[in-house]
CSV table of C-alpha atoms and ligand atoms in Angstrom, one decimal:
chain,number,residue,atom,x,y,z
A,8,MET,CA,1.0,-24.7,-10.0
A,9,LYS,CA,4.0,-22.4,-10.5
A,10,LEU,CA,5.0,-19.8,-13.2
A,11,GLN,CA,7.4,-21.1,-15.6
A,12,LEU,CA,9.7,-18.4,-16.5
A,13,SER,CA,11.6,-18.0,-20.0
A,14,GLU,CA,15.3,-17.8,-20.2
A,15,ALA,CA,15.1,-14.0,-20.5
A,16,ASP,CA,12.9,-13.9,-17.4
A,17,LEU,CA,15.3,-15.9,-15.3
A,18,ALA,CA,18.2,-13.8,-16.4
A,19,PHE,CA,16.1,-10.8,-15.3
A,20,ARG,CA,15.3,-12.4,-12.0
A,21,ASP,CA,19.2,-13.1,-11.5
A,22,GLU,CA,19.9,-9.7,-12.3
A,23,VAL,CA,17.4,-8.3,-9.6
A,24,ARG,CA,18.6,-11.0,-7.0
A,25,ALA,CA,22.5,-9.5,-7.8
A,26,PHE,CA,21.2,-6.0,-7.3
A,27,LEU,CA,19.6,-6.8,-4.1
A,28,ARG,CA,22.5,-8.7,-2.6
A,29,GLU,CA,24.7,-6.0,-3.5
A,30,HIS,CA,22.8,-3.2,-2.1
A,31,LEU,CA,20.6,-4.6,0.8
A,32,SER,CA,22.6,-5.1,4.0
A,33,GLU,CA,21.8,-7.7,6.5
A,34,ALA,CA,20.9,-5.0,9.2
A,35,VAL,CA,18.2,-3.2,6.9
A,36,ARG,CA,16.8,-6.7,5.7
A,37,ARG,CA,16.2,-7.7,9.4
A,38,ARG,CA,14.7,-4.5,10.4
A,39,SER,CA,12.4,-4.6,7.5
A,40,ARG,CA,11.6,-8.1,8.1
A,41,ILE,CA,10.5,-7.4,11.7
A,42,GLY,CA,8.6,-4.4,10.5
A,43,MET,CA,10.6,-1.7,12.7
A,44,HIS,CA,8.8,1.2,11.2
A,45,PRO,CA,8.5,4.3,11.6
A,46,PRO,CA,11.6,4.3,13.9
A,47,HIS,CA,13.9,3.0,11.0
A,48,ASP,CA,11.9,5.1,8.3
A,49,GLY,CA,15.5,6.2,7.2
A,50,ASP,CA,15.9,2.7,5.8
A,51,ARG,CA,12.9,3.3,3.4
A,52,MET,CA,14.1,6.8,2.2
A,53,ALA,CA,17.6,5.3,1.8
A,54,TRP,CA,16.2,2.4,-0.2
A,55,ASN,CA,14.3,4.9,-2.3
A,56,ARG,CA,17.3,6.9,-3.3
A,57,VAL,CA,19.1,3.6,-4.2
A,58,LEU,CA,16.4,2.3,-6.3
A,59,ALA,CA,15.8,5.7,-8.1
A,60,ALA,CA,19.5,5.9,-8.8
A,61,ARG,CA,19.1,2.6,-10.6
A,62,GLY,CA,16.0,3.8,-12.4
A,63,TRP,CA,13.7,1.3,-10.7
A,64,ALA,CA,11.7,3.3,-8.2
A,65,ALA,CA,8.7,3.3,-10.2
A,66,PRO,CA,8.8,0.5,-12.6
A,67,LEU,CA,5.2,0.8,-14.0
A,68,TRP,CA,5.4,4.5,-14.9
A,69,PRO,CA,5.8,5.2,-18.5
A,70,ARG,CA,9.5,5.6,-19.4
A,71,GLU,CA,9.6,9.2,-20.1
A,72,TYR,CA,8.6,10.0,-16.5
A,73,GLY,CA,11.3,7.8,-15.1
A,74,GLY,CA,9.6,4.3,-15.4
A,75,THR,CA,11.4,1.1,-16.8
A,76,GLY,CA,9.6,-0.1,-19.6
A,77,TRP,CA,9.3,-3.6,-18.1
A,78,THR,CA,6.8,-6.1,-18.9
A,79,HIS,CA,4.2,-7.1,-16.2
A,80,LEU,CA,5.9,-10.2,-15.7
A,81,GLN,CA,9.3,-8.6,-15.1
A,82,HIS,CA,7.4,-6.0,-12.8
A,83,HIS,CA,5.9,-9.0,-10.7
A,84,ILE,CA,9.5,-10.5,-10.5
A,85,PHE,CA,10.9,-7.5,-9.1
A,86,GLU,CA,8.4,-7.1,-6.7
A,87,MET,CA,8.3,-10.5,-5.5
A,88,GLU,CA,12.1,-10.6,-5.2
A,89,CYS,CA,12.5,-7.4,-3.3
A,90,ARG,CA,9.6,-8.6,-0.9
A,91,LEU,CA,11.0,-11.8,-0.2
A,92,ALA,CA,14.4,-10.3,0.3
A,93,HIS,CA,12.8,-8.1,3.1
A,94,ALA,CA,13.8,-4.8,1.1
A,95,PRO,CA,11.9,-1.9,2.6
A,96,GLU,CA,8.6,-1.2,1.0
A,97,LEU,CA,8.6,2.2,-0.7
A,98,ARG,CA,5.7,4.6,0.3
A,99,TRP,CA,3.0,3.9,-2.2
A,100,GLN,CA,1.0,7.1,-1.8
A,101,GLY,CA,3.6,8.8,-4.1
A,102,ILE,CA,4.7,6.1,-6.5
A,103,LYS,CA,1.4,4.0,-6.9
A,104,LEU,CA,-1.4,6.6,-6.2
A,105,ILE,CA,-0.6,10.2,-7.0
A,106,GLY,CA,2.2,9.8,-9.5
A,107,PRO,CA,-0.1,8.2,-12.1
A,108,VAL,CA,-2.4,10.7,-11.7
A,109,ILE,CA,-0.1,13.4,-12.2
A,110,TYR,CA,1.5,12.0,-15.3
A,111,THR,CA,-2.1,11.1,-16.7
A,112,PHE,CA,-4.0,14.4,-15.9
A,113,GLY,CA,-1.4,17.0,-15.0
A,114,THR,CA,0.0,19.9,-16.9
A,115,PRO,CA,3.5,19.6,-18.3
A,116,GLN,CA,4.6,22.1,-15.5
A,117,GLN,CA,2.8,19.9,-12.8
A,118,LYS,CA,4.7,17.0,-14.2
A,119,ALA,CA,8.0,18.7,-14.2
A,120,ARG,CA,7.6,20.0,-10.8
A,121,TRP,CA,6.3,17.0,-8.8
A,122,LEU,CA,7.2,13.7,-10.4
A,123,PRO,CA,10.9,14.1,-10.2
A,124,PRO,CA,11.0,14.5,-6.3
A,125,THR,CA,8.4,11.9,-6.0
A,126,LEU,CA,10.6,9.3,-7.7
A,127,THR,CA,13.4,10.1,-5.5
A,128,GLY,CA,11.3,10.0,-2.3
A,129,GLU,CA,12.0,13.7,-1.5
A,130,TYR,CA,8.4,14.2,-1.6
A,131,THR,CA,6.5,12.1,0.9
A,132,TRP,CA,2.8,12.3,0.2
A,133,ALA,CA,-0.5,11.9,2.3
A,134,GLN,CA,-3.8,11.0,0.8
A,135,GLY,CA,-6.6,13.2,2.0
A,136,PHE,CA,-9.9,11.8,0.8
A,137,SER,CA,-11.7,10.6,3.9
A,138,GLU,CA,-13.6,12.6,6.2
A,139,PRO,CA,-15.9,12.1,9.2
A,140,GLY,CA,-19.1,11.3,7.7
A,141,ALA,CA,-17.5,10.6,4.1
A,142,GLY,CA,-15.6,7.2,3.7
A,143,SER,CA,-17.5,5.1,1.5
A,144,ASP,CA,-19.9,7.9,0.3
A,145,LEU,CA,-16.8,10.0,-0.6
A,146,ALA,CA,-19.0,12.2,-2.7
A,147,SER,CA,-20.7,13.7,0.3
A,148,LEU,CA,-17.2,15.1,1.5
A,149,LYS,CA,-17.5,18.6,2.8
A,150,THR,CA,-14.0,20.1,2.7
A,151,THR,CA,-14.3,23.3,0.4
A,152,ALA,CA,-11.7,25.3,-1.5
A,153,VAL,CA,-12.7,28.7,-2.7
A,154,LEU,CA,-10.7,30.6,-5.3
A,155,GLU,CA,-9.8,34.1,-3.8
A,156,GLY,CA,-7.6,35.9,-6.3
A,157,ASP,CA,-5.0,33.4,-7.5
A,158,GLN,CA,-5.2,31.2,-4.4
A,159,TRP,CA,-7.6,28.3,-3.4
A,160,VAL,CA,-8.6,28.7,0.3
A,161,VAL,CA,-9.1,25.3,1.9
A,162,SER,CA,-11.1,24.6,5.1
A,163,GLY,CA,-12.4,21.4,6.4
A,164,GLN,CA,-11.3,18.2,8.1
A,165,LYS,CA,-9.7,14.9,6.7
A,166,LEU,CA,-9.7,11.6,8.7
A,167,TRP,CA,-7.5,8.3,8.4
A,168,THR,CA,-4.9,10.1,6.6
A,169,THR,CA,-2.2,7.4,6.5
A,170,GLU,CA,1.3,8.7,7.7
A,171,GLY,CA,0.1,12.1,7.5
A,172,GLN,CA,2.6,13.0,10.2
A,173,PHE,CA,5.6,11.9,7.8
A,174,SER,CA,4.3,13.7,4.6
A,175,ASN,CA,5.6,16.9,3.4
A,176,MET,CA,3.1,16.8,0.4
A,177,GLY,CA,-0.5,16.0,0.2
A,178,PHE,CA,-3.2,15.4,-2.4
A,179,PHE,CA,-6.7,16.3,-1.2
A,180,LEU,CA,-10.2,15.7,-2.6
A,181,VAL,CA,-11.9,18.9,-2.1
A,182,ARG,CA,-15.4,20.6,-2.9
A,183,THR,CA,-14.7,23.5,-5.2
A,184,ALA,CA,-18.4,23.9,-6.2
A,185,GLN,CA,-21.9,23.0,-5.0
A,186,THR,CA,-23.5,21.0,-7.8
A,187,GLU,CA,-26.7,19.1,-8.2
A,188,ARG,CA,-24.7,15.8,-8.6
A,189,PRO,CA,-22.2,16.1,-5.6
A,190,HIS,CA,-19.3,14.2,-7.1
A,191,ARG,CA,-19.3,16.7,-10.1
A,192,GLY,CA,-18.2,19.7,-7.6
A,193,LEU,CA,-14.9,17.9,-6.5
A,194,SER,CA,-11.4,18.7,-7.5
A,195,MET,CA,-7.9,17.3,-6.8
A,196,LEU,CA,-5.6,19.7,-5.1
A,197,VAL,CA,-2.0,19.2,-4.2
A,198,LEU,CA,-0.7,21.1,-1.0
A,199,ASP,CA,2.5,21.4,0.9
A,200,MET,CA,1.7,20.0,4.4
A,201,ALA,CA,4.0,22.7,6.1
A,202,SER,CA,1.5,25.3,4.7
A,203,PRO,CA,0.1,27.7,7.5
A,204,GLY,CA,-3.5,26.3,8.7
A,205,VAL,CA,-2.6,22.6,8.4
A,206,THR,CA,-2.8,20.7,11.8
A,207,VAL,CA,-1.9,16.9,11.8
A,208,ARG,CA,-3.0,14.9,14.8
A,209,THR,CA,-2.0,11.2,14.9
A,210,ILE,CA,-4.6,8.5,16.1
A,211,PRO,CA,-3.6,5.8,18.2
A,212,MET,CA,-4.4,2.3,16.5
A,213,ILE,CA,-5.5,-0.9,18.1
A,214,ASN,CA,-2.0,-2.3,17.5
A,215,GLY,CA,-0.2,0.5,19.5
A,216,ASP,CA,0.9,2.1,16.2
A,217,HIS,CA,0.1,5.7,15.1
A,218,SER,CA,-0.4,5.0,11.6
A,219,THR,CA,-3.1,7.3,10.6
A,220,CYS,CA,-4.0,10.9,11.2
A,221,GLU,CA,-6.8,13.5,11.4
A,222,VAL,CA,-5.7,16.6,9.3
A,223,PHE,CA,-7.3,19.9,10.0
A,224,LEU,CA,-7.5,22.6,7.3
A,225,ASP,CA,-8.0,26.0,8.5
A,226,ARG,CA,-8.1,28.7,5.5
A,227,VAL,CA,-5.0,26.9,3.8
A,228,ARG,CA,-4.0,29.0,0.9
A,229,VAL,CA,-3.0,27.0,-2.0
A,230,PRO,CA,-1.7,28.5,-5.3
A,231,GLN,CA,-4.4,28.2,-8.1
A,232,ASP,CA,-1.9,26.2,-10.3
A,233,GLN,CA,-1.9,23.4,-7.8
A,234,LEU,CA,-5.3,21.9,-8.7
A,235,ILE,CA,-5.0,19.0,-11.3
A,236,GLY,CA,-7.0,19.1,-14.2
A,237,GLU,CA,-10.0,21.3,-14.5
A,238,PRO,CA,-12.2,22.2,-11.5
A,239,GLY,CA,-15.0,19.9,-11.0
A,240,THR,CA,-12.9,16.9,-12.6
A,241,GLY,CA,-11.6,15.4,-9.3
A,242,TRP,CA,-14.0,12.5,-9.2
A,243,ASP,CA,-12.6,11.0,-12.5
A,244,GLN,CA,-9.1,11.3,-11.0
A,245,ALA,CA,-10.0,9.7,-7.7
A,246,ARG,CA,-11.8,6.7,-9.4
A,247,PHE,CA,-8.5,6.2,-11.6
A,248,LEU,CA,-6.4,6.4,-8.2
A,249,LEU,CA,-8.7,4.1,-6.3
A,250,SER,CA,-8.5,1.4,-9.1
A,251,ASN,CA,-4.7,1.6,-8.4
A,252,GLU,CA,-5.0,1.6,-4.7
A,253,ARG,CA,-7.5,-1.4,-4.6
A,254,THR,CA,-4.9,-3.6,-6.4
A,255,SER,CA,-2.1,-2.4,-4.3
A,256,SER,CA,-4.0,-3.3,-1.1
A,257,ALA,CA,-4.4,-6.9,-2.5
A,258,ASP,CA,-0.8,-7.0,-1.6
A,259,LEU,CA,0.0,-10.3,-3.2
A,260,TYR,CA,3.7,-9.9,-2.4
A,261,LYS,CA,3.1,-9.4,1.3
A,262,ALA,CA,1.0,-12.7,1.2
A,263,PHE,CA,3.9,-14.6,-0.2
A,264,ALA,CA,6.2,-13.3,2.6
A,265,ASP,CA,3.4,-14.0,5.1
A,266,LEU,CA,3.6,-17.7,3.9
A,267,GLU,CA,7.4,-17.8,4.6
A,268,ARG,CA,6.9,-16.4,8.1
A,269,ILE,CA,4.2,-19.0,8.8
A,270,ARG,CA,6.7,-21.7,7.7
A,271,ASP,CA,9.3,-20.4,9.9
A,272,ILE,CA,7.2,-20.3,12.9
A,273,ALA,CA,5.9,-23.7,12.2
A,274,SER,CA,9.2,-25.3,11.8
A,275,ARG,CA,10.2,-24.0,15.1
A,276,GLU,CA,7.1,-24.6,17.1
A,277,GLN,CA,6.8,-28.2,18.5
A,278,ARG,CA,3.5,-30.1,18.9
A,279,ARG,CA,3.4,-33.5,20.3
A,280,GLY,CA,7.3,-34.0,20.0
A,281,ARG,CA,7.5,-32.9,16.5
A,282,PRO,CA,7.7,-29.5,14.6
A,283,LEU,CA,4.3,-28.0,14.0
A,284,ILE,CA,4.8,-27.9,10.3
A,285,ALA,CA,4.9,-31.9,10.1
A,286,ASP,CA,1.4,-31.8,11.8
A,287,PRO,CA,-0.9,-33.3,9.1
A,288,SER,CA,-3.7,-31.0,9.8
A,289,PHE,CA,-1.5,-27.7,10.2
A,290,ALA,CA,0.3,-28.6,7.1
A,291,ARG,CA,-3.2,-28.9,5.1
A,292,GLN,CA,-4.2,-25.7,6.3
A,293,LEU,CA,-0.9,-24.1,5.2
A,294,ALA,CA,-1.3,-25.8,1.8
A,295,ALA,CA,-4.9,-24.7,1.2
A,296,LEU,CA,-3.8,-21.0,2.0
A,297,GLU,CA,-0.8,-21.4,-0.4
A,298,ALA,CA,-3.1,-22.7,-3.2
A,299,GLU,CA,-5.3,-19.7,-2.8
A,300,VAL,CA,-2.3,-17.2,-2.7
A,301,ARG,CA,-0.9,-18.8,-5.8
A,302,ALA,CA,-4.5,-18.3,-7.4
A,303,LEU,CA,-4.6,-14.7,-6.4
A,304,GLU,CA,-1.0,-14.5,-8.2
A,305,TRP,CA,-2.6,-15.8,-11.6
A,306,SER,CA,-5.5,-13.3,-11.1
A,307,VAL,CA,-3.3,-10.3,-10.6
A,308,LEU,CA,-0.9,-11.3,-13.6
A,309,ARG,CA,-4.1,-12.0,-15.9
A,310,VAL,CA,-5.5,-8.6,-14.7
A,311,MET,CA,-2.4,-6.6,-15.5
A,312,ALA,CA,-2.0,-8.3,-18.9
A,313,GLN,CA,-5.4,-7.3,-19.9
A,314,ALA,CA,-5.3,-3.9,-18.5
A,315,PRO,CA,-5.4,-1.1,-21.2
A,316,SER,CA,-2.3,0.7,-19.4
A,317,ASP,CA,-0.9,0.6,-16.0
A,318,HIS,CA,-4.1,0.6,-13.9
A,319,PRO,CA,-6.8,-2.3,-13.8
A,320,ILE,CA,-10.0,-0.7,-13.9
A,321,GLY,CA,-13.6,-1.3,-12.6
A,322,ALA,CA,-14.8,-4.8,-11.1
A,323,ALA,CA,-11.2,-6.5,-11.4
A,324,ALA,CA,-9.5,-4.0,-9.0
A,325,SER,CA,-12.4,-4.7,-6.6
A,326,VAL,CA,-12.2,-8.4,-7.0
A,327,LEU,CA,-8.3,-8.2,-6.2
A,328,LYS,CA,-8.9,-6.1,-3.2
A,329,VAL,CA,-11.6,-8.2,-1.8
A,330,ARG,CA,-9.6,-11.6,-2.4
A,331,GLY,CA,-6.1,-10.0,-1.4
A,332,SER,CA,-7.4,-8.3,1.7
A,333,GLU,CA,-9.2,-11.4,3.1
A,334,LEU,CA,-6.4,-13.6,2.4
A,335,GLN,CA,-4.0,-11.3,4.5
A,336,GLN,CA,-6.3,-11.5,7.4
A,337,ARG,CA,-6.4,-15.5,7.1
A,338,LEU,CA,-2.6,-15.6,6.8
A,339,THR,CA,-2.2,-13.5,10.1
A,340,GLU,CA,-4.7,-15.7,11.8
A,341,LEU,CA,-2.9,-18.9,10.7
A,342,ALA,CA,0.6,-17.4,12.2
A,343,GLY,CA,-1.4,-16.7,15.5
A,344,ASP,CA,-2.8,-20.3,15.5
A,345,ALA,CA,0.7,-21.6,14.8
A,346,LEU,CA,1.8,-19.8,18.1
A,347,GLY,CA,-1.1,-21.3,19.9
A,348,PRO,CA,-1.8,-19.7,23.3
A,349,ARG,CA,1.7,-18.0,23.3
A,350,ALA,CA,0.0,-15.5,20.8
A,351,LEU,CA,-1.9,-14.1,23.7
A,352,ARG,CA,1.6,-12.8,24.7
A,353,GLU,CA,2.5,-9.8,22.2
A,354,TYR,CA,6.3,-10.0,21.5
A,355,THR,CA,6.7,-6.7,20.2
A,356,ARG,CA,8.9,-5.7,17.2
A,357,GLU,CA,11.1,-3.6,19.6
A,358,GLN,CA,11.7,-6.5,21.8
A,359,ALA,CA,12.5,-8.7,19.0
A,360,PHE,CA,14.9,-6.1,17.6
A,361,ALA,CA,16.6,-5.6,21.0
A,362,ASP,CA,16.8,-9.5,21.3
A,363,GLY,CA,19.2,-9.6,18.3
A,364,GLY,CA,17.7,-12.8,17.0
A,365,GLY,CA,15.8,-14.3,20.0
A,366,ASP,CA,15.8,-18.0,20.9
A,367,ALA,CA,13.7,-21.1,20.0
A,368,LEU,CA,10.3,-19.7,21.1
A,369,TRP,CA,10.6,-15.9,20.8
A,370,HIS,CA,12.4,-14.8,17.6
A,371,ASP,CA,11.9,-12.4,14.6
A,372,ALA,CA,9.1,-14.2,12.8
A,373,VAL,CA,7.2,-14.1,15.9
A,374,ALA,CA,7.5,-10.4,16.2
A,375,GLY,CA,4.3,-8.4,15.9
A,376,VAL,CA,2.0,-11.5,15.1
A,377,SER,CA,-0.8,-10.5,17.5
A,378,ALA,CA,-0.1,-6.8,16.5
A,379,ASP,CA,-0.6,-7.6,12.9
A,380,GLN,CA,-3.8,-9.8,13.6
A,381,MET,CA,-5.5,-7.0,15.3
A,382,TYR,CA,-4.3,-4.2,12.7
A,383,LEU,CA,-5.4,-6.3,9.5
A,384,ARG,CA,-8.9,-5.8,10.7
A,385,ALA,CA,-8.4,-2.7,8.8
A,386,VAL,CA,-7.3,-4.2,5.5
A,387,THR,CA,-11.0,-5.0,4.5
A,388,ILE,CA,-11.7,-1.2,5.2
A,389,PHE,CA,-9.0,0.9,3.9
A,390,GLY,CA,-8.8,1.6,0.1
A,391,GLY,CA,-12.8,1.0,-0.2
A,392,ALA,CA,-14.7,-1.2,2.5
A,393,LYS,CA,-15.3,-4.7,1.5
A,394,GLU,CA,-18.8,-4.5,1.4
A,395,VAL,CA,-18.9,-1.6,-1.0
A,396,GLN,CA,-16.6,-3.6,-3.2
A,397,LYS,CA,-19.0,-6.3,-3.5
A,398,ASN,CA,-21.5,-3.8,-4.7
A,399,ILE,CA,-19.2,-2.6,-7.4
A,400,ILE,CA,-18.5,-6.0,-8.6
A,401,SER,CA,-22.2,-7.0,-8.4
A,402,LYS,CA,-23.1,-3.8,-10.5
A,403,LEU,CA,-20.0,-3.7,-12.9
A,404,ALA,CA,-19.4,-7.4,-13.6
A,405,PHE,CA,-22.9,-8.9,-13.1
A,406,GLY,CA,-25.2,-5.6,-14.1
A,407,LEU,CA,-27.3,-6.0,-10.9
B,25,FAD,C1,-5.9,1.9,8.6
B,25,FAD,C2,-6.7,2.9,7.8
B,25,FAD,C3,-5.9,3.7,6.8
B,25,FAD,C4,-6.6,4.6,5.8
B,25,FAD,N1,-5.9,5.6,5.2
B,25,FAD,C5,-6.6,6.3,4.6
B,25,FAD,C6,-5.8,7.3,3.8
B,25,FAD,O1,-4.5,7.4,3.9
B,25,FAD,N2,-6.4,8.4,3.3
B,25,FAD,C7,-7.9,8.4,3.2
B,25,FAD,O2,-8.5,9.5,2.5
B,25,FAD,N3,-8.6,7.3,3.8
B,25,FAD,C8,-7.9,6.4,4.7
B,25,FAD,N4,-8.8,5.4,5.3
B,25,FAD,C9,-10.2,5.5,5.3
B,25,FAD,C10,-11.0,4.5,4.5
B,25,FAD,O3,-10.8,4.7,3.0
B,25,FAD,C11,-12.2,4.5,5.0
B,25,FAD,O4,-12.3,4.2,6.5
B,25,FAD,C12,-13.3,3.4,4.0
B,25,FAD,O5,-13.5,4.2,2.7
B,25,FAD,C13,-14.6,3.2,4.8
B,25,FAD,O6,-15.0,4.5,5.3
B,25,FAD,P1,-15.7,4.8,6.7
B,25,FAD,O7,-14.7,4.6,7.5
B,25,FAD,O8,-16.2,6.3,6.5
B,25,FAD,O9,-16.8,3.7,7.0
B,25,FAD,P2,-18.4,3.8,6.3
B,25,FAD,O10,-18.3,4.3,5.0
B,25,FAD,O11,-19.0,4.7,7.4
B,25,FAD,O12,-18.6,2.4,6.6
B,25,FAD,C14,-19.1,1.6,7.7
B,25,FAD,C15,-19.4,0.5,7.3
B,25,FAD,O13,-20.7,0.4,6.7
B,25,FAD,C16,-20.6,-0.4,5.3
B,25,FAD,N5,-21.1,0.4,4.1
B,25,FAD,C17,-21.0,1.8,3.8
B,25,FAD,N6,-21.9,2.1,2.8
B,25,FAD,C18,-22.3,0.8,2.4
B,25,FAD,C19,-23.3,0.3,1.1
B,25,FAD,N7,-23.6,1.4,0.3
B,25,FAD,N8,-23.6,-1.0,1.1
B,25,FAD,C20,-23.0,-1.9,2.1
B,25,FAD,N9,-22.5,-1.5,3.0
B,25,FAD,C21,-21.9,-0.2,3.1
B,25,FAD,C22,-19.1,-0.5,5.3
B,25,FAD,O14,-18.8,-1.7,4.3
B,25,FAD,C23,-18.6,-0.4,6.5
B,25,FAD,O15,-18.7,-1.6,6.9
B,25,FAD,C24,-8.0,4.5,6.0
B,25,FAD,C25,-8.8,3.7,6.9
B,25,FAD,C26,-8.2,3.0,7.6
B,25,FAD,C27,-9.2,2.1,8.6
């Protein structure tokens, strides 16, 4: 089943395609397709500026803060075209996570100060929620912020802070009061990552990357007016933010790009004297996965159409997160299966990049297949572990 686009939507798609043709060089597309990140992080920043100049950096934000006013279907078309054209993916922490929190809960001063540099990518944001001993049970977090004069003094430790080493701003969930119900003592604080007392240490990941960090906060002084909303309302903002994060983590557009990658690999791999893609058993597996990705696409569209504003809430966000993250894992597993025993040898992104296109066996689509398979063990954990999402679904959708 495919989407039937109206004339207007087709014209919009053509406009997006023309924009991508004009502004996205082959070199950037190739680096982005291989996943050369973060050595070529400059691509992402440059692309952010191009989109911001066109007014397309944060399509779902309200128009008054720099959004586009597009329909959800137009937004869907835009995201899909960008991903299939291998445009660099913008940092989601600013555009998709804290941006909506700021324009929904922030003061006029906070909006004026933080939203414009978030749109242009000048502010690169880190999400400081999880701590050692506080992940699924976020409300038990121990990092404190104590008001001294007109400054919050923050002490504690955060863990798994994605891209903390590349961030100049952070939004941190901290404890501003000891309350009977622990979540009612939490607040959302914005801090400059260059503040004295902030130490960021990278964590080596199983795939060889250093995409997450530990962040140590030693009496970090933060101006009082950098707390969003009233003290003690951080839990409401965190729940709002997490429903957006869970929908992003479903990463539908990556799933479509992964299908293309598998097709590319399977068209070149030979089994019993013919391309793997012509093997009925493999073709059946690929078709079954594609059907599931398309079903996810319909679900995302349905949820977005029904959402009261730009954020799906409750059980729907958790359903998309569980389904999308499981699919991502199965897609990388099929890419590995397509390579057969050759998947045991990791063809790194750096090797692929240096090879300049490679050969029939080792080429861009193969780059990082094994590394991705290992890293994506994490996709059913970050943004809220799968088991916890299932608990949320059983409670909110079925009242159990
Ligand atoms: C790659 C990666 C990037 C991340 N990026 C960030 C980031 O940028 N910012 C940030 O703040 N955090 C980040 N996280 C942290 C992430 O949100 C947590 O890892 C996640 O919420 C799980 O928490 P935990 O690691 O403490 O595991 P735990 O909460 O200890 O869970 C361990 C296991 O127990 C299960 N479990 C826990 N509670 C229950 C329950 N009630 N019922 C059933 N099962 C349960 C879980 O499902 C899991 O399988 C990242 C994590 C990873 C792996």
